[in-house]
XYZ file of C-alpha atoms in Angstrom:
581
model
C 124.213 98.601 112.143
C 126.177 101.633 110.789
C 126.559 103.336 114.185
C 125.941 102.315 117.701
C 124.182 104.498 120.457
C 126.404 105.141 123.413
C 124.837 103.938 126.536
C 125.443 106.311 129.393
C 124.618 105.163 132.937
C 123.153 108.158 134.782
C 122.676 107.848 138.671
C 119.671 109.620 139.811
C 119.798 108.757 143.220
C 117.356 111.299 144.456
C 114.626 109.835 142.198
C 115.298 106.193 141.688
C 118.127 105.095 144.031
C 120.817 102.659 142.708
C 119.910 100.935 139.558
C 121.334 97.554 138.409
C 122.468 97.779 134.867
C 120.585 95.573 132.383
C 122.058 92.228 131.945
C 123.812 91.798 128.444
C 122.659 88.645 126.977
C 124.953 86.897 124.164
C 123.506 85.748 121.013
C 121.488 82.660 121.256
C 123.337 80.501 118.640
C 120.405 77.949 118.529
C 117.981 80.843 117.445
C 120.188 82.060 114.763
C 120.674 78.492 113.478
C 116.932 78.140 113.670
C 116.334 81.176 111.552
C 119.033 80.098 108.993
C 117.350 76.658 108.688
C 113.907 78.481 108.050
C 115.540 80.612 105.373
C 116.803 77.476 103.734
C 113.532 75.838 103.990
C 111.714 78.864 102.346
C 113.965 79.033 99.434
C 114.536 75.204 98.836
C 110.951 74.883 97.738
C 110.843 78.062 95.638
C 113.028 78.290 92.679
C 112.015 81.770 91.470
C 112.495 83.275 95.078
C 115.937 81.446 95.412
C 116.896 82.942 92.159
C 116.071 86.389 93.105
C 117.136 86.549 96.769
C 120.459 84.889 96.306
C 123.249 84.844 93.733
C 125.224 81.814 94.944
C 122.639 79.050 96.450
C 125.815 77.277 97.426
C 126.831 79.948 99.950
C 123.667 79.210 101.878
C 123.703 75.269 101.371
C 120.407 75.597 99.409
C 118.879 72.665 97.497
C 117.603 72.875 93.958
C 113.897 72.428 94.015
C 112.601 69.223 92.341
C 109.648 70.898 90.789
C 109.590 74.461 88.978
C 106.589 75.929 90.508
C 105.336 79.509 90.526
C 103.060 78.786 93.507
C 99.697 77.377 94.094
C 96.222 79.150 94.081
C 93.107 77.351 95.473
C 91.063 77.577 98.517
C 92.954 74.619 99.927
C 96.203 76.361 99.479
C 95.157 79.369 101.559
C 94.242 77.017 104.298
C 97.449 75.208 104.047
C 99.304 78.469 104.441
C 97.413 79.325 107.499
C 98.362 75.888 109.102
C 102.020 76.160 107.956
C 102.194 79.634 109.606
C 100.780 78.340 112.571
C 103.365 75.636 112.889
C 106.055 78.077 112.448
C 104.696 80.448 114.935
C 104.695 77.482 117.371
C 108.384 76.817 116.589
C 109.319 80.442 117.449
C 107.420 80.292 120.783
C 109.694 77.348 121.802
C 112.457 79.887 122.312
C 112.369 81.683 125.848
C 112.285 85.452 124.860
C 114.809 86.265 127.835
C 117.341 83.899 126.179
C 117.858 86.103 123.130
C 120.187 89.018 122.744
C 118.798 92.504 122.015
C 119.443 92.017 118.354
C 117.588 88.718 118.380
C 114.582 90.092 120.274
C 114.282 92.711 117.403
C 114.350 89.935 114.820
C 111.856 87.804 116.791
C 109.343 90.599 117.330
C 109.634 91.768 113.744
C 109.295 88.236 112.207
C 106.445 87.181 114.630
C 104.587 90.247 113.616
C 104.957 89.487 109.987
C 103.895 85.976 110.466
C 100.731 86.901 112.298
C 99.774 89.524 109.916
C 100.154 87.258 106.795
C 98.371 84.329 108.515
C 95.287 86.505 109.113
C 95.335 87.761 105.485
C 95.387 84.101 104.164
C 92.055 83.606 106.139
C 90.277 85.676 103.520
C 90.865 84.012 100.126
C 87.573 85.153 98.745
C 88.851 88.683 98.544
C 92.266 87.814 96.811
C 91.642 88.607 93.318
C 94.669 87.119 91.477
C 93.910 89.111 88.194
C 93.477 92.455 89.783
C 95.104 95.330 87.718
C 98.125 96.383 89.776
C 99.004 93.021 91.522
C 97.483 90.451 89.322
C 99.199 87.552 87.589
C 99.149 89.329 84.326
C 101.285 91.981 85.522
C 103.664 90.193 88.183
C 104.353 87.215 85.841
C 105.834 89.613 83.214
C 107.942 91.544 85.564
C 109.259 88.331 87.165
C 110.600 86.960 83.816
C 111.567 90.308 82.391
C 113.818 90.838 85.387
C 115.060 87.252 85.583
C 118.817 87.251 85.811
C 120.485 85.251 83.250
C 124.264 84.748 83.293
C 124.978 81.156 82.540
C 123.381 77.961 81.014
C 121.798 77.115 84.271
C 120.022 80.372 84.448
C 118.794 79.831 81.124
C 117.401 76.331 81.910
C 115.774 77.592 85.100
C 114.078 80.292 83.253
C 112.633 78.123 80.693
C 111.541 75.492 83.331
C 109.646 78.152 85.148
C 108.140 79.689 82.214
C 106.590 76.393 81.255
C 104.463 76.727 84.580
C 102.966 80.084 83.629
C 100.081 78.451 81.827
C 99.219 76.005 84.523
C 99.232 78.858 87.222
C 96.973 81.085 85.013
C 94.558 78.110 84.459
C 94.401 77.452 88.166
C 93.917 81.179 88.669
C 90.774 80.982 86.386
C 89.420 78.081 88.302
C 89.826 79.893 91.566
C 88.508 83.287 90.196
C 85.247 81.272 88.807
C 84.694 79.824 92.308
C 85.037 83.374 93.776
C 82.486 84.625 91.357
C 80.054 81.893 92.013
C 80.005 83.374 95.526
C 79.719 86.983 94.224
C 83.298 88.126 94.730
C 84.722 89.373 91.362
C 86.090 92.635 89.847
C 84.079 95.595 89.172
C 83.521 96.125 85.413
C 85.856 99.157 85.244
C 88.413 97.196 87.308
C 88.168 94.290 84.846
C 88.649 96.746 81.901
C 91.908 97.769 83.408
C 93.126 94.051 83.594
C 91.830 93.456 79.997
C 93.786 96.491 78.734
C 97.058 95.168 80.323
C 96.351 91.804 78.679
C 95.730 93.262 75.235
C 98.877 95.418 75.535
C 101.010 92.391 76.120
C 99.389 90.098 73.576
C 99.221 92.656 70.814
C 102.745 93.954 71.026
C 104.640 93.692 67.906
C 107.833 92.730 69.568
C 106.975 90.702 72.610
C 109.266 91.624 75.567
C 109.560 88.006 76.812
C 111.153 87.233 73.557
C 113.240 90.430 73.161
C 114.703 90.588 76.644
C 115.456 86.754 76.666
C 117.366 87.221 73.323
C 119.302 90.235 74.698
C 120.282 88.227 77.957
C 121.193 85.081 76.108
C 123.449 86.974 73.710
C 125.718 87.841 76.639
C 126.054 84.279 78.122
C 129.538 83.083 77.429
C 129.548 79.432 78.805
C 127.298 78.134 75.797
C 127.894 77.601 71.947
C 126.047 79.762 69.388
C 124.105 76.533 68.431
C 122.883 76.158 72.061
C 121.950 79.744 72.156
C 119.777 79.329 68.884
C 118.207 76.315 70.438
C 117.274 78.080 73.592
C 115.974 81.111 71.710
C 113.808 78.909 69.648
C 112.526 77.118 72.663
C 111.636 80.267 74.513
C 109.703 81.602 71.433
C 107.745 78.342 71.186
C 106.709 78.549 74.799
C 105.536 82.166 74.436
C 103.563 81.697 71.245
C 102.201 78.307 72.003
C 101.694 78.658 75.924
C 102.020 82.204 77.287
C 100.112 84.327 74.707
C 97.264 81.622 74.434
C 96.684 81.459 78.082
C 96.677 85.440 78.377
C 94.015 85.399 75.706
C 92.236 82.449 77.490
C 92.270 84.387 80.773
C 90.870 87.494 78.909
C 87.935 85.446 77.425
C 87.175 83.697 81.024
C 87.331 87.081 82.861
C 85.004 88.666 80.296
C 82.627 85.664 80.654
C 82.458 86.641 84.509
C 81.881 90.127 83.862
C 79.099 91.493 86.128
C 79.539 88.643 88.733
C 80.268 90.845 91.594
C 77.433 90.883 94.138
C 78.154 94.629 94.799
C 78.057 97.121 92.134
C 80.366 100.182 92.428
C 81.073 99.659 96.014
C 84.153 99.049 98.191
C 85.007 96.010 100.432
C 82.721 97.234 103.168
C 79.661 96.222 101.126
C 80.759 92.369 101.206
C 79.976 90.022 104.004
C 82.994 90.199 106.252
C 84.448 93.042 104.127
C 85.102 95.377 106.824
C 86.909 92.757 108.851
C 88.994 91.786 105.745
C 89.900 95.388 105.119
C 91.001 96.034 108.641
C 93.197 92.955 108.293
C 94.530 94.203 105.013
C 95.010 97.694 106.239
C 97.229 96.417 109.103
C 99.474 94.613 106.569
C 99.653 97.231 104.115
C 100.086 99.977 106.812
C 102.644 97.794 108.637
C 101.134 98.993 111.808
C 98.747 97.891 114.548
C 96.791 101.038 114.484
C 92.978 100.616 114.154
C 91.419 101.849 110.892
C 89.291 104.467 112.881
C 92.371 105.737 114.406
C 94.286 105.923 111.190
C 91.382 107.712 109.623
C 91.570 110.281 112.220
C 95.334 110.550 111.778
C 95.085 111.018 108.058
C 92.423 113.924 108.589
C 94.796 115.603 110.936
C 97.595 115.160 108.495
C 95.723 116.696 105.564
C 94.648 119.494 107.795
C 98.086 120.246 108.763
C 99.256 120.709 105.132
C 96.278 122.940 104.422
C 97.183 125.067 107.287
C 100.735 125.463 106.101
C 99.615 126.379 102.647
C 97.269 129.065 103.886
C 100.206 130.614 105.896
C 102.268 130.486 102.719
C 99.399 132.098 100.646
C 99.173 134.901 102.896
C 102.789 135.899 103.120
C 104.907 134.351 100.458
C 103.127 134.570 97.117
C 106.442 134.442 95.362
C 106.830 130.836 96.554
C 103.490 129.997 95.018
C 104.738 131.405 91.706
C 108.094 129.788 91.755
C 106.416 126.335 92.814
C 103.847 126.636 89.949
C 106.515 127.437 87.437
C 109.347 125.372 88.730
C 111.851 123.770 86.271
C 114.508 121.289 87.665
C 117.770 122.600 86.514
C 118.998 119.002 86.104
C 118.025 117.231 82.870
C 117.354 113.655 82.269
C 118.382 110.429 84.263
C 122.052 110.930 84.155
C 122.293 114.553 85.494
C 119.561 113.870 88.287
C 121.465 110.672 89.436
C 124.613 112.655 89.696
C 122.765 115.219 91.936
C 121.315 112.388 93.976
C 124.699 110.549 94.453
C 126.259 113.828 95.586
C 123.532 115.051 97.949
C 121.987 112.078 99.485
C 124.786 111.843 102.241
C 123.303 115.140 103.572
C 120.363 113.013 104.610
C 121.912 109.615 105.769
C 125.213 108.005 106.368
C 126.738 107.400 103.015
C 127.622 103.781 102.095
C 131.013 102.963 100.795
C 129.539 102.017 97.291
C 126.270 101.415 95.696
C 125.836 99.714 92.603
C 122.730 99.606 90.423
C 121.618 100.026 86.763
C 118.569 101.978 85.484
C 116.508 101.771 82.471
C 113.032 102.646 80.972
C 110.382 100.039 80.551
C 108.989 99.072 77.164
C 105.556 100.617 76.655
C 104.065 97.212 75.877
C 104.505 96.059 79.486
C 103.917 99.368 81.557
C 101.216 99.569 84.062
C 99.731 103.051 84.153
C 99.464 102.835 87.965
C 103.181 102.528 88.281
C 105.814 105.202 87.722
C 108.854 103.071 88.412
C 110.031 100.147 90.561
C 113.162 98.977 92.325
C 114.412 95.589 92.062
C 116.589 94.522 95.205
C 119.967 92.809 94.515
C 120.592 89.222 95.741
C 121.730 89.387 99.398
C 124.916 88.021 98.490
C 125.748 90.247 95.503
C 124.699 93.704 95.982
C 125.985 95.017 92.696
C 122.878 93.799 91.053
C 120.293 96.491 91.981
C 117.939 97.518 89.273
C 115.573 100.577 88.809
C 112.980 100.631 86.067
C 111.255 103.792 85.065
C 107.937 103.984 83.327
C 108.752 106.955 80.965
C 104.968 107.332 80.213
C 104.371 108.398 83.747
C 107.206 110.960 84.224
C 105.925 114.219 82.551
C 108.900 116.457 83.869
C 112.409 116.230 84.946
C 111.012 117.064 88.518
C 108.783 114.116 88.417
C 111.813 111.936 87.406
C 113.794 113.546 90.353
C 111.387 112.574 92.976
C 110.899 109.188 91.329
C 114.515 108.447 91.371
C 114.915 109.812 95.009
C 112.123 107.343 95.833
C 113.584 104.193 94.161
C 117.037 104.968 94.413
C 118.869 107.473 96.769
C 118.137 107.700 99.600
C 114.811 105.680 98.972
C 114.442 101.803 98.415
C 117.956 101.384 97.171
C 119.569 102.911 100.039
C 117.540 101.372 102.609
C 117.914 97.883 101.368
C 121.584 98.181 100.992
C 122.025 99.741 104.152
C 120.295 96.913 106.072
C 121.979 94.104 104.079
C 125.442 95.643 105.005
C 124.645 95.091 108.721
C 125.090 91.399 108.050
C 121.521 90.699 109.257
C 120.164 87.272 109.340
C 119.069 86.182 105.923
C 115.745 85.128 107.082
C 115.196 88.595 108.508
C 116.179 90.002 105.209
C 113.389 87.967 103.553
C 110.676 89.752 105.630
C 109.330 92.911 104.135
C 107.092 95.645 105.530
C 105.488 97.720 102.757
C 104.150 100.483 104.951
C 107.663 101.139 106.320
C 109.483 100.785 103.169
C 107.078 103.020 101.028
C 106.989 105.309 103.953
C 110.657 105.683 103.776
C 110.911 106.086 100.062
C 108.110 108.664 100.201
C 109.880 110.939 102.911
C 113.053 110.520 100.869
C 111.443 112.417 98.198
C 110.686 115.294 100.776
C 114.241 115.234 101.933
C 115.666 115.568 98.476
C 113.495 118.207 97.588
C 114.744 120.252 100.704
C 118.270 120.120 99.203
C 117.328 121.940 96.017
C 118.026 125.652 95.696
C 114.835 127.942 95.746
C 114.549 131.689 95.715
C 111.824 131.199 98.308
C 112.303 128.652 101.115
C 108.567 128.122 101.227
C 108.808 126.803 97.828
C 109.896 123.282 98.964
C 107.109 123.210 101.344
C 104.607 123.770 98.461
C 106.195 121.117 96.225
C 106.136 118.672 99.315
C 102.423 119.594 99.950
C 101.374 118.763 96.481
C 102.963 115.145 97.077
C 101.754 114.645 100.670
C 98.188 115.916 99.968
C 97.842 113.695 96.833
C 98.764 110.516 98.687
C 97.081 111.307 101.971
C 93.831 112.057 100.193
C 94.135 108.950 98.337
C 94.621 106.963 101.564
C 91.667 108.631 103.284
C 89.345 107.930 100.411
C 90.576 104.268 100.480
C 89.346 103.992 103.996
C 86.224 105.806 103.340
C 85.226 103.607 100.637
C 86.508 100.127 101.646
C 85.962 100.438 105.358
C 83.116 102.989 105.840
C 81.370 102.262 102.500
C 81.156 105.871 101.465
C 79.622 106.850 98.149
C 80.782 109.809 96.049
C 78.372 112.151 97.669
C 79.369 111.382 101.231
C 83.029 111.830 100.294
C 82.359 115.332 98.841
C 80.464 116.200 102.051
C 83.345 115.020 104.284
C 85.849 117.009 102.385
C 83.753 120.168 102.258
C 82.845 119.934 106.070
C 86.361 118.802 107.235
C 88.713 120.580 104.959
C 86.679 123.319 103.422
C 87.327 122.152 99.754
C 85.763 119.723 97.307
C 87.693 118.193 94.446
C 84.360 117.668 92.629
C 82.288 114.506 91.640
C 84.479 113.591 88.734
C 87.640 113.673 90.576
C 86.351 111.956 93.552
C 84.720 109.192 91.325
C 88.111 108.560 89.675
C 89.862 108.296 93.055
C 87.047 106.048 94.393
C 87.142 103.708 91.476
C 90.888 103.447 91.861
C 90.681 102.359 95.550
C 87.753 99.949 94.705
C 90.047 98.471 92.026
C 93.021 97.864 94.337
C 91.910 98.270 97.819
C 94.636 99.386 100.294
C 97.230 99.759 97.537
C 97.805 103.456 98.234
C 97.848 102.902 102.000
C 101.697 102.167 102.201
C 102.446 105.414 100.366
C 99.836 107.704 102.135
C 99.893 106.251 105.575
C 103.577 105.357 105.447
C 104.498 109.033 104.512
C 102.328 110.472 107.213
C 104.043 108.196 109.742
C 107.564 109.017 108.700
C 106.641 112.881 108.221
C 105.064 112.975 111.656
C 108.300 111.402 113.110
C 110.277 114.137 111.328
C 108.144 117.197 112.362
C 108.087 115.880 115.951
C 111.809 115.581 116.082
C 112.229 118.986 114.498
C 109.999 120.669 117.131
C 111.815 118.907 119.918
C 115.435 119.616 119.033
C 115.083 122.924 117.053
C 118.496 124.174 115.990
C 120.162 121.142 117.461
C 118.387 118.682 115.175
C 120.550 116.381 113.089
C 118.865 114.785 110.218
C 121.555 112.163 110.058
C 120.942 111.275 113.727
C 117.242 111.160 113.066
C 117.470 108.964 109.787
C 119.872 106.597 111.710
C 117.126 105.989 114.204
C 114.768 105.037 111.400
C 117.293 102.925 109.775
C 119.035 101.233 112.642
C 116.771 98.144 113.101
C 115.758 97.786 109.425
C 112.644 97.368 107.734
C 110.101 96.786 110.469
C 106.391 97.499 111.513
C 105.741 101.014 112.758
C 104.916 99.734 116.170
C 108.431 99.015 116.633
C 109.630 102.275 114.953
C 107.346 104.199 117.361
C 109.372 102.674 120.289
C 112.740 103.693 118.771
C 111.505 107.148 117.961
C 110.196 107.460 121.544
C 113.681 106.515 122.914
C 115.367 109.011 120.499
C 113.001 111.899 121.732
C 113.996 111.362 125.297
C 117.472 112.713 124.449
C 119.945 112.729 121.545
C 122.867 110.334 121.351
């Protein structure tokens, strides 16, 4: 925690009489020990998670897993996860809540929320398509190995050990997918086409990135001989050519053989039996909130209307801003100049950290996903110099696009948010919990904050540029709900937009958005809904405090308890709105 709130005891005798101060409870050492042991158990059985989350396993007394497994996928494995989570929840409930300190109560609440949300998701294995375009094995596996840290001989051996398990995982995934398809649960044809395109891009590449990147990393390892390096390079090539590429091609053939197996044609999750129930569960997890889908739908409608109203006001009185926004060219060129600007200006938004280390590079075109502009890879919790940002150059059409992307992934976005919380020395088990609605919401609002720092001739220009982003993601999230929860077709979507907002993007545009949310249900929710939540907090605070508003104090409230569900952020914001520190 970067800064503590001062607690001022105010005696309002005429209203409440004398109040006893709250009892300060010390940390429950048994509870912290329990969390620590669960963190160890989590990583002792998962080599790839252990490798990514910690730099020195010995620091946390972690054991080396006996089996190099990339995970299990079967109907039985989902049920096992539900049972394991139930058992862990029961362990948490053994602790008396009042015995915990205020910090531990936050950890308890946040972790329990995550356990329950994850457990509910695992009750719906029919809907978990392991070869979906954005989150499927064919994408995640490549990223996991491309980003695998290699600094010594043990890292090389672990990499190759895990790489040999890819074929097994894909084949298990094929079996599981066939079982789903037999019940009518399968990708739409256009969704399948996206997955096939990604597979082809990987298998057809002249210079396979699993070979190129491995070679580059091994070349920098100092504790092995040139002969050993050569042997490792040869082993990697053999695995890629004899196992990885063949199983990718086998997956393509198997998926094509299942084409048309979906029992619903060009429809969202709502058309499936239990589809609405699953979507509500998925929405909660992706939004990181307890809000009902119905209420979220209303809130997103209101958010879109608020942007449209602002835009109308600007059009009627600041036409120059419209022209400036339409023709805006960022004065900072390329990654280096933009990063310098962000590093110099992010302290205007949040408390600066003593130092933030990271490296940034562009993704090779052979492994890019058209749905992803960039991604941030968090450093191990015990070595924060190893942050990584990867940019998909094919998705950045201008320096301004690159600017908001780097603000989102870097400063003050994901990079800052993660490093800020790690430096509070939070319990490592708490650090292993993530809440994508919060994290993407923060990264999205970070784009807004940094746009506000730019110099424009017209102050309304920033609002227009932000509205383009806000409307894009809010509309996507709204259509996601329409299609996957309410079962809207294109005509119904057009009717809603015409009636509610007074505009219509057209059949072709809405069909494209609709196909996108059918392909990856709720994937846009963390961005559209998360941004709305953060932006609403911001606007509420601006309205409340006016000239006395401090963005540093405001963002401190968002940051102070780390990544967490919005139901808990709501409480922190409500306390902040009662009066500034």
